[in-house]
Short mmCIF file of C-alpha atoms in Angstrom, two decimals:
data_model
loop_
_atom_site.label_atom_id
_atom_site.label_comp_id
_atom_site.label_asym_id
_atom_site.label_seq_id
_atom_site.Cartn_x
_atom_site.Cartn_y
_atom_site.Cartn_z
CA UNK A 4 -3.27 -10.77 -15.94
CA UNK A 5 -1.41 -14.05 -16.24
CA UNK A 6 -2.86 -16.41 -13.56
CA UNK A 7 0.31 -18.50 -13.43
CA UNK A 8 2.48 -15.41 -12.88
CA UNK A 9 0.14 -14.25 -10.10
CA UNK A 10 0.42 -17.63 -8.38
CA UNK A 11 4.21 -17.54 -8.60
CA UNK A 12 4.25 -13.99 -7.18
CA UNK A 13 2.00 -15.06 -4.31
CA UNK A 14 4.12 -18.11 -3.46
CA UNK A 15 7.33 -16.06 -3.39
CA UNK A 16 5.90 -13.04 -1.55
CA UNK A 17 2.35 -13.31 -0.27
CA UNK A 18 1.89 -9.62 0.56
CA UNK A 19 3.16 -8.27 -2.76
CA UNK A 20 1.38 -11.09 -4.57
CA UNK A 21 -1.95 -10.05 -3.03
CA UNK A 22 -1.24 -6.40 -3.80
CA UNK A 23 -0.59 -7.28 -7.46
CA UNK A 24 -3.78 -9.35 -7.60
CA UNK A 25 -5.89 -6.58 -6.04
CA UNK A 26 -4.38 -3.95 -8.34
CA UNK A 27 -5.06 -6.00 -11.46
CA UNK A 28 -8.58 -6.91 -10.40
CA UNK A 29 -9.61 -3.35 -9.55
CA UNK A 30 -8.15 -2.02 -12.80
CA UNK A 31 -10.26 -4.58 -14.66
CA UNK A 32 -13.33 -3.48 -12.68
CA UNK A 33 -12.78 0.12 -13.79
CA UNK A 34 -12.29 -0.94 -17.39
CA UNK A 35 -15.66 -2.73 -17.25
CA UNK A 36 -17.24 0.39 -15.72
CA UNK A 37 -15.70 2.54 -18.46
CA UNK A 38 -17.18 0.24 -21.10
CA UNK A 39 -20.65 0.55 -19.56
CA UNK A 40 -20.48 4.32 -19.15
CA UNK A 41 -19.03 5.02 -22.60
CA UNK A 42 -21.51 2.68 -24.28
CA UNK A 43 -18.75 1.31 -26.51
CA UNK A 44 -15.35 -0.33 -26.38
CA UNK A 45 -12.19 1.58 -27.27
CA UNK A 46 -12.07 2.47 -31.00
CA UNK A 47 -15.49 0.88 -31.56
CA UNK A 48 -17.69 2.76 -34.02
CA UNK A 49 -21.29 2.80 -32.85
CA UNK A 50 -24.19 5.23 -32.49
CA UNK A 51 -24.61 4.05 -28.89
CA UNK A 52 -21.35 5.70 -27.80
CA UNK A 53 -21.82 8.30 -25.03
CA UNK A 54 -18.22 9.32 -24.42
CA UNK A 55 -14.72 8.97 -25.83
CA UNK A 56 -11.78 7.69 -23.81
CA UNK A 57 -9.08 10.16 -22.82
CA UNK A 58 -6.30 8.10 -21.28
CA UNK A 59 -5.80 7.28 -17.61
CA UNK A 60 -5.02 9.03 -14.35
CA UNK A 61 -2.99 7.31 -11.63
CA UNK A 62 -4.88 7.11 -8.36
CA UNK A 63 -3.62 5.66 -5.08
CA UNK A 64 -5.76 3.41 -2.93
CA UNK A 65 -4.79 2.18 0.53
CA UNK A 66 -5.54 -1.48 1.23
CA UNK A 67 -4.68 -3.87 4.07
CA UNK A 68 -1.72 -5.00 1.92
CA UNK A 69 -0.38 -1.48 1.45
CA UNK A 70 -0.90 1.36 -0.98
CA UNK A 71 -1.69 0.43 -4.57
CA UNK A 72 -1.54 2.67 -7.64
CA UNK A 73 -4.53 2.14 -9.93
CA UNK A 74 -5.18 3.42 -13.48
CA UNK A 75 -8.42 5.36 -13.46
CA UNK A 76 -9.94 5.78 -16.97
CA UNK A 77 -10.79 9.30 -18.17
CA UNK A 78 -13.46 10.54 -20.60
CA UNK A 79 -13.49 13.69 -22.73
CA UNK A 80 -17.19 14.49 -22.48
CA UNK A 81 -18.11 13.49 -18.91
CA UNK A 82 -16.49 12.47 -15.61
CA UNK A 83 -15.72 8.80 -15.10
CA UNK A 84 -17.49 7.32 -12.05
CA UNK A 85 -16.34 4.20 -10.22
CA UNK A 86 -17.38 2.17 -7.22
CA UNK A 87 -13.74 1.28 -6.56
CA UNK A 88 -13.14 4.62 -4.84
CA UNK A 89 -16.71 5.69 -4.28
CA UNK A 90 -17.44 9.22 -3.14
CA UNK A 91 -14.29 10.53 -1.47
CA UNK A 92 -14.20 9.73 2.22
CA UNK A 93 -15.68 11.96 4.89
CA UNK A 94 -12.29 13.12 6.19
CA UNK A 95 -11.08 13.77 2.65
CA UNK A 96 -14.20 15.86 2.03
CA UNK A 97 -13.58 17.84 5.21
CA UNK A 98 -9.93 18.35 4.35
CA UNK A 99 -10.65 19.52 0.82
CA UNK A 100 -13.42 21.75 2.14
CA UNK A 101 -11.12 23.42 4.68
CA UNK A 102 -8.38 24.00 2.13
CA UNK A 103 -10.64 25.30 -0.62
CA UNK A 104 -12.57 27.48 1.84
CA UNK A 105 -9.24 28.91 2.96
CA UNK A 106 -8.33 29.54 -0.65
CA UNK A 107 -11.64 31.30 -1.36
CA UNK A 108 -11.03 33.57 1.64
CA UNK A 109 -7.46 34.29 0.63
CA UNK A 110 -5.76 32.43 3.49
CA UNK A 111 -3.45 30.17 1.53
CA UNK A 112 -3.05 28.62 -1.91
CA UNK A 113 -0.20 26.25 -1.11
CA UNK A 114 -0.79 22.55 -1.85
CA UNK A 115 -4.44 23.09 -2.81
CA UNK A 116 -4.19 21.81 -6.36
CA UNK A 117 -1.97 18.91 -5.31
CA UNK A 118 -4.44 17.68 -2.69
CA UNK A 119 -7.52 18.21 -4.83
CA UNK A 120 -6.02 16.40 -7.83
CA UNK A 121 -4.82 13.55 -5.58
CA UNK A 122 -8.44 13.00 -4.62
CA UNK A 123 -9.45 12.84 -8.27
CA UNK A 124 -11.29 16.19 -8.24
CA UNK A 125 -10.71 18.55 -11.14
CA UNK A 126 -12.62 21.59 -9.87
CA UNK A 127 -14.51 22.73 -6.80
CA UNK A 128 -16.75 25.78 -7.09
CA UNK A 129 -17.84 27.93 -4.13
CA UNK A 130 -21.32 26.39 -4.49
CA UNK A 131 -19.99 22.84 -4.29
CA UNK A 132 -17.86 23.78 -1.26
CA UNK A 133 -20.97 25.17 0.43
CA UNK A 134 -22.97 22.01 -0.27
CA UNK A 135 -20.14 19.83 0.97
CA UNK A 136 -19.86 21.91 4.14
CA UNK A 137 -23.56 21.60 4.95
CA UNK A 138 -23.52 17.84 4.53
CA UNK A 139 -20.42 17.45 6.69
CA UNK A 140 -21.71 19.85 9.35
CA UNK A 141 -24.90 17.82 9.68
CA UNK A 142 -22.90 14.61 10.14
CA UNK A 143 -20.49 16.13 12.66
CA UNK A 144 -23.26 17.74 14.72
CA UNK A 145 -25.21 14.47 14.78
CA UNK A 146 -22.08 12.71 16.03
CA UNK A 147 -21.25 15.30 18.70
CA UNK A 148 -24.85 15.49 19.96
CA UNK A 149 -25.68 11.76 19.89
CA UNK A 150 -26.95 10.13 23.11
CA UNK A 151 -24.36 8.44 25.32
CA UNK A 152 -25.97 5.06 25.88
CA UNK A 153 -23.49 3.25 28.15
CA UNK A 154 -21.94 4.11 31.50
CA UNK A 155 -18.41 5.51 31.25
CA UNK A 156 -16.29 4.66 34.32
CA UNK A 157 -13.06 6.15 32.93
CA UNK A 158 -12.91 9.60 31.33
CA UNK A 159 -9.85 11.01 29.53
CA UNK A 160 -9.69 14.70 28.63
CA UNK A 161 -7.17 16.87 26.80
CA UNK A 162 -6.89 19.91 24.54
CA UNK A 163 -4.87 20.86 21.47
CA UNK A 164 -4.43 24.23 19.76
CA UNK A 165 -4.96 25.48 16.21
CA UNK A 166 -4.58 28.73 14.27
CA UNK A 167 -7.77 30.37 12.97
CA UNK A 168 -8.22 33.50 10.89
CA UNK A 169 -10.24 36.23 12.59
CA UNK A 170 -10.64 39.05 10.10
CA UNK A 171 -7.15 40.36 9.45
CA UNK A 172 -5.76 38.61 12.54
CA UNK A 173 -4.69 35.05 13.26
CA UNK A 174 -5.70 33.71 16.67
CA UNK A 175 -5.18 30.45 18.54
CA UNK A 176 -8.18 28.39 19.56
CA UNK A 177 -8.41 25.28 21.76
CA UNK A 178 -10.13 22.06 20.72
CA UNK A 179 -11.32 20.26 23.85
CA UNK A 180 -11.64 16.49 23.38
CA UNK A 181 -13.24 14.01 25.78
CA UNK A 182 -12.90 10.26 25.35
CA UNK A 183 -13.88 7.43 27.63
CA UNK A 184 -13.77 3.72 28.31
CA UNK A 185 -17.26 2.24 28.49
CA UNK A 186 -18.41 -0.32 31.02
CA UNK A 187 -18.04 -2.99 28.32
CA UNK A 188 -14.34 -2.13 27.95
CA UNK A 189 -14.52 -0.40 24.56
CA UNK A 190 -13.29 3.14 23.94
CA UNK A 191 -15.50 5.92 22.62
CA UNK A 192 -15.04 9.55 21.57
CA UNK A 193 -17.65 11.35 23.66
CA UNK A 194 -17.37 15.01 22.74
CA UNK A 195 -15.34 17.88 21.28
CA UNK A 196 -15.67 21.65 21.26
CA UNK A 197 -13.76 24.65 19.86
CA UNK A 198 -13.17 27.30 22.55
CA UNK A 199 -11.10 30.41 23.17
CA UNK A 200 -9.07 28.60 25.86
CA UNK A 201 -9.32 25.60 28.21
CA UNK A 202 -10.33 27.30 31.45
CA UNK A 203 -12.83 25.95 33.98
CA UNK A 204 -15.82 27.63 32.34
CA UNK A 205 -15.32 25.95 28.97
CA UNK A 206 -14.59 22.52 30.44
CA UNK A 207 -17.64 22.81 32.69
CA UNK A 208 -19.81 23.61 29.68
CA UNK A 209 -18.53 20.55 27.82
CA UNK A 210 -18.98 18.26 30.84
CA UNK A 211 -22.54 19.48 31.37
CA UNK A 212 -23.28 18.83 27.70
CA UNK A 213 -22.03 15.25 28.11
CA UNK A 214 -24.22 14.73 31.17
CA UNK A 215 -27.25 16.11 29.32
CA UNK A 216 -26.60 13.56 26.57
CA UNK A 217 -26.60 10.73 29.09
CA UNK A 218 -23.08 10.47 30.52
CA UNK A 219 -23.19 8.48 33.79
CA UNK A 220 -21.02 6.24 35.90
CA UNK A 221 -17.81 8.33 35.86
CA UNK A 222 -15.40 7.04 38.51
CA UNK A 223 -12.08 8.48 37.33
CA UNK A 224 -11.12 11.53 35.27
CA UNK A 225 -7.59 11.44 33.80
CA UNK A 226 -5.98 14.65 32.55
CA UNK A 227 -2.90 16.85 32.69
CA UNK A 228 -2.46 19.27 35.58
CA UNK A 229 -4.54 22.11 34.14
CA UNK A 230 -6.40 23.65 37.09
CA UNK A 231 -9.47 24.41 34.95
CA UNK A 232 -9.97 20.71 34.17
CA UNK A 233 -9.57 19.72 37.82
CA UNK A 234 -12.11 22.21 39.11
CA UNK A 235 -14.62 21.49 36.36
CA UNK A 236 -14.31 17.71 36.89
CA UNK A 237 -14.71 18.02 40.65
CA UNK A 238 -17.92 20.02 40.22
CA UNK A 239 -19.40 17.96 37.40
CA UNK A 240 -18.62 14.45 38.62
CA UNK A 241 -19.21 14.34 42.37
CA UNK A 242 -17.73 11.22 43.90
CA UNK A 243 -15.31 10.64 41.02
CA UNK A 244 -11.52 10.78 41.48
CA UNK A 245 -9.04 12.82 39.46
CA UNK A 246 -5.82 11.25 38.16
CA UNK A 247 -2.87 13.42 37.17
CA UNK A 248 -1.16 12.02 34.06
CA UNK A 249 2.23 10.71 35.18
CA UNK A 250 3.89 11.73 31.91
CA UNK A 251 2.74 15.33 32.34
CA UNK A 252 3.85 15.29 35.98
CA UNK A 253 7.33 14.10 34.98
CA UNK A 254 7.57 16.87 32.38
CA UNK A 255 6.49 19.49 34.93
CA UNK A 256 9.09 18.31 37.44
CA UNK A 257 11.90 18.24 34.87
CA UNK A 258 11.26 21.86 33.92
CA UNK A 259 12.91 22.76 37.22
CA UNK A 260 15.80 20.28 37.04
CA UNK A 261 19.15 20.93 35.27
CA UNK A 262 19.62 18.73 32.21
CA UNK A 263 22.59 16.86 33.72
CA UNK A 264 20.39 15.56 36.57
CA UNK A 265 17.19 14.90 34.63
CA UNK A 266 17.87 11.23 33.87
CA UNK A 267 18.39 10.51 37.55
CA UNK A 268 15.16 12.29 38.50
CA UNK A 269 13.19 10.46 35.79
CA UNK A 270 14.38 7.12 37.19
CA UNK A 271 13.44 8.25 40.68
CA UNK A 272 9.93 9.20 39.56
CA UNK A 273 9.42 5.88 37.76
CA UNK A 274 10.29 4.00 40.94
CA UNK A 275 8.18 6.29 43.11
CA UNK A 276 4.94 6.31 41.09
CA UNK A 277 2.44 4.05 42.79
CA UNK A 278 3.66 4.81 46.33
CA UNK A 279 2.66 7.99 48.10
CA UNK A 280 5.50 7.60 50.62
CA UNK A 281 8.18 7.18 47.94
CA UNK A 282 6.86 10.23 46.10
CA UNK A 283 7.02 12.29 49.29
CA UNK A 284 10.53 11.00 49.99
CA UNK A 285 11.62 11.99 46.49
CA UNK A 286 10.12 15.46 46.97
CA UNK A 287 12.04 15.79 50.25
CA UNK A 288 15.28 14.72 48.56
CA UNK A 289 14.79 17.24 45.74
CA UNK A 290 14.08 19.99 48.26
CA UNK A 291 17.20 19.09 50.23
CA UNK A 292 19.20 19.20 46.99
CA UNK A 293 18.08 22.75 46.28
CA UNK A 294 15.31 21.97 43.80
CA UNK A 295 12.42 23.44 45.74
CA UNK A 296 10.23 24.15 42.71
CA UNK A 297 10.52 20.54 41.53
CA UNK A 298 9.66 19.33 45.02
CA UNK A 299 6.66 21.67 45.16
CA UNK A 300 5.42 20.27 41.83
CA UNK A 301 5.37 16.72 43.18
CA UNK A 302 3.66 17.80 46.41
CA UNK A 303 1.08 19.85 44.51
CA UNK A 304 0.06 16.92 42.31
CA UNK A 305 0.51 14.22 44.95
CA UNK A 306 -3.23 13.91 45.81
CA UNK A 307 -3.99 13.14 42.16
CA UNK A 308 -1.06 10.85 41.42
CA UNK A 309 -2.35 7.85 43.38
CA UNK A 310 -6.01 7.66 42.31
CA UNK A 311 -5.43 5.01 39.65
CA UNK A 312 -4.23 2.53 42.30
CA UNK A 313 -7.80 2.24 43.62
CA UNK A 314 -8.90 0.49 40.44
CA UNK A 315 -8.34 -3.08 39.19
CA UNK A 316 -4.67 -3.87 38.70
CA UNK A 317 -5.05 -4.89 35.01
CA UNK A 318 -6.48 -1.40 34.31
CA UNK A 319 -3.82 0.67 36.02
CA UNK A 320 -1.29 0.89 33.21
CA UNK A 321 -3.99 2.43 30.99
CA UNK A 322 -5.28 4.78 33.70
CA UNK A 323 -2.07 6.41 34.90
CA UNK A 324 -1.58 8.57 31.78
CA UNK A 325 -3.60 10.41 29.14
CA UNK A 326 -1.90 8.41 26.37
CA UNK A 327 -5.24 7.30 24.94
CA UNK A 328 -6.47 10.81 24.18
CA UNK A 329 -2.96 12.14 23.49
CA UNK A 330 -2.77 9.74 20.54
CA UNK A 331 -6.08 11.15 19.31
CA UNK A 332 -4.70 14.69 19.43
CA UNK A 333 -1.52 13.65 17.64
CA UNK A 334 -3.65 12.18 14.86
CA UNK A 335 -5.69 15.40 14.69
CA UNK A 336 -2.49 17.43 14.37
CA UNK A 337 -1.06 15.13 11.73
CA UNK A 338 -4.15 15.19 9.54
CA UNK A 339 -4.88 18.92 9.92
CA UNK A 340 -1.28 20.04 9.36
CA UNK A 341 -1.78 20.49 5.62
CA UNK A 342 -4.44 23.16 6.22
CA UNK A 343 -2.14 25.37 8.28
CA UNK A 344 -4.49 28.20 9.25
CA UNK A 345 -8.23 27.52 9.31
CA UNK A 346 -10.55 30.15 7.82
CA UNK A 347 -12.99 29.98 10.76
CA UNK A 348 -14.11 27.90 13.76
CA UNK A 349 -16.71 26.04 11.71
CA UNK A 350 -14.09 24.76 9.29
CA UNK A 351 -11.87 23.57 12.15
CA UNK A 352 -14.70 21.73 13.91
CA UNK A 353 -15.83 20.23 10.59
CA UNK A 354 -12.46 18.63 9.93
CA UNK A 355 -11.70 17.68 13.54
CA UNK A 356 -15.17 16.22 13.96
CA UNK A 357 -14.82 14.15 10.78
CA UNK A 358 -11.50 12.73 11.96
CA UNK A 359 -12.94 11.95 15.40
CA UNK A 360 -15.84 10.11 13.76
CA UNK A 361 -13.37 7.90 11.90
CA UNK A 362 -11.37 7.22 15.07
CA UNK A 363 -14.53 6.41 16.99
CA UNK A 364 -15.66 3.92 14.35
CA UNK A 365 -12.30 2.14 14.65
CA UNK A 366 -12.58 2.07 18.45
CA UNK A 367 -16.12 0.74 18.81
CA UNK A 368 -15.63 -1.91 16.14
CA UNK A 369 -12.05 -2.82 17.03
CA UNK A 370 -10.42 -4.54 19.96
CA UNK A 371 -11.67 -4.21 23.50
CA UNK A 372 -9.44 -1.72 25.36
CA UNK A 373 -9.96 -3.09 28.88
CA UNK A 374 -11.42 -6.29 30.27
CA UNK A 375 -13.95 -5.21 32.86
CA UNK A 376 -14.37 -7.07 36.16
CA UNK A 377 -18.02 -7.96 35.60
CA UNK A 378 -16.97 -10.07 32.63
#
C-alpha cells in the first residue's frame, strides 16, 4: 500500500478512501496469519514449513463503509484460519444449516453450493450439520426462554407464514412474533413460536409463556384485526387496551371499495383517524353510498381504533400501527427466502430465532425508540 496514494484517495473521497484502507489493512493481516500458520514465507525452503500456499479466494466482508472484497489465502494441506472473518456469524450458520439440512432430506439443491462457498465453507457433512444445529438450538432456546426483566407498556404482535415439509406434503406454518417497548423506551424482541395457525389458543399460549418469564406492565397491545389475537390479549392482559393497526384497517376497508374510489376513501380515513366522530361519519357516508361492507368494517374496528390517543402525544405515531413488528417480519422473509421450503419446524425456528437475536441486539444497543414520560 502506498501511504501517499491512500491519503490522496481519502481527501478526494473519504468513504472510498476508508474502504481502500480497510481492504488493504485486512489483506495484510491475513498475509501475516498465513505466514504464521504455514511456518514459512512464500517460496521459502525450510523444515519448519507446515503448509504450502494455494492461491487466494475472494471473500466479501460488509463494513460501515460498504462491502469490501478481500483476498483470503488458501493452503493445500490444511484450511486457512483468520480472525478477520472469525467463525461465520450465527445467522449465517443457521442459514447454511437450514439449506444443507434441506439438501440432506431431498427438499432442494438450488443455490446450496453458491451460499456455502460464499461463506468460505468447502464441505459440510451430516455430522457437522448436526453439531451446528445443536449449538444454534441451545442459543435460540436460551434467547426465547430468557427472563423479561423490565416492564413492557407497549406490546406489538404479528404473524408471518412459511412452507415446511411434512413427510411427502408441504404445509404452511405460522411464526408468531411478539415485540415490545420497555419502560426505558428501548425495543425488545420478547418471544416467537412456530404454530399450525394464529388462533386464540396459540396466541394465549405464547402470552402465558411471556407472563411466566416475567412480562408485566402491559398497557396497550397493537395488532392487526385477527380475532384470535384480540381475544387472547383481552384474557391475558386485564386492564390493557387493544389498538387496531390503522394500516391494516385501511386495507380491510379498501377490499370493499372499487379501485376508482379508493384514493378518496384513503384520504377520508387519514383525516378521520384520531376522531371517533369523524370515523363514524365516514362509515355513515360509505353506507349511504352503497358500500355497506366497508362501513361495517370501520364500525367493527372502531372500539380499537382510538386506544392510542389515551397515551402521550409523542408516542402516538409509533402506537397507531404495527410497523415496528411488520419490519421485523419483512426482514425474516427477506433472509429466509433463499431456503424456500424448510425441512421441519426445528429448522425454521432455528433460523428465525437466530435472526431475531440479531435484531434484538441492534435494538437494545441502538437508539431509544420512545422517550418515556418519567424521564
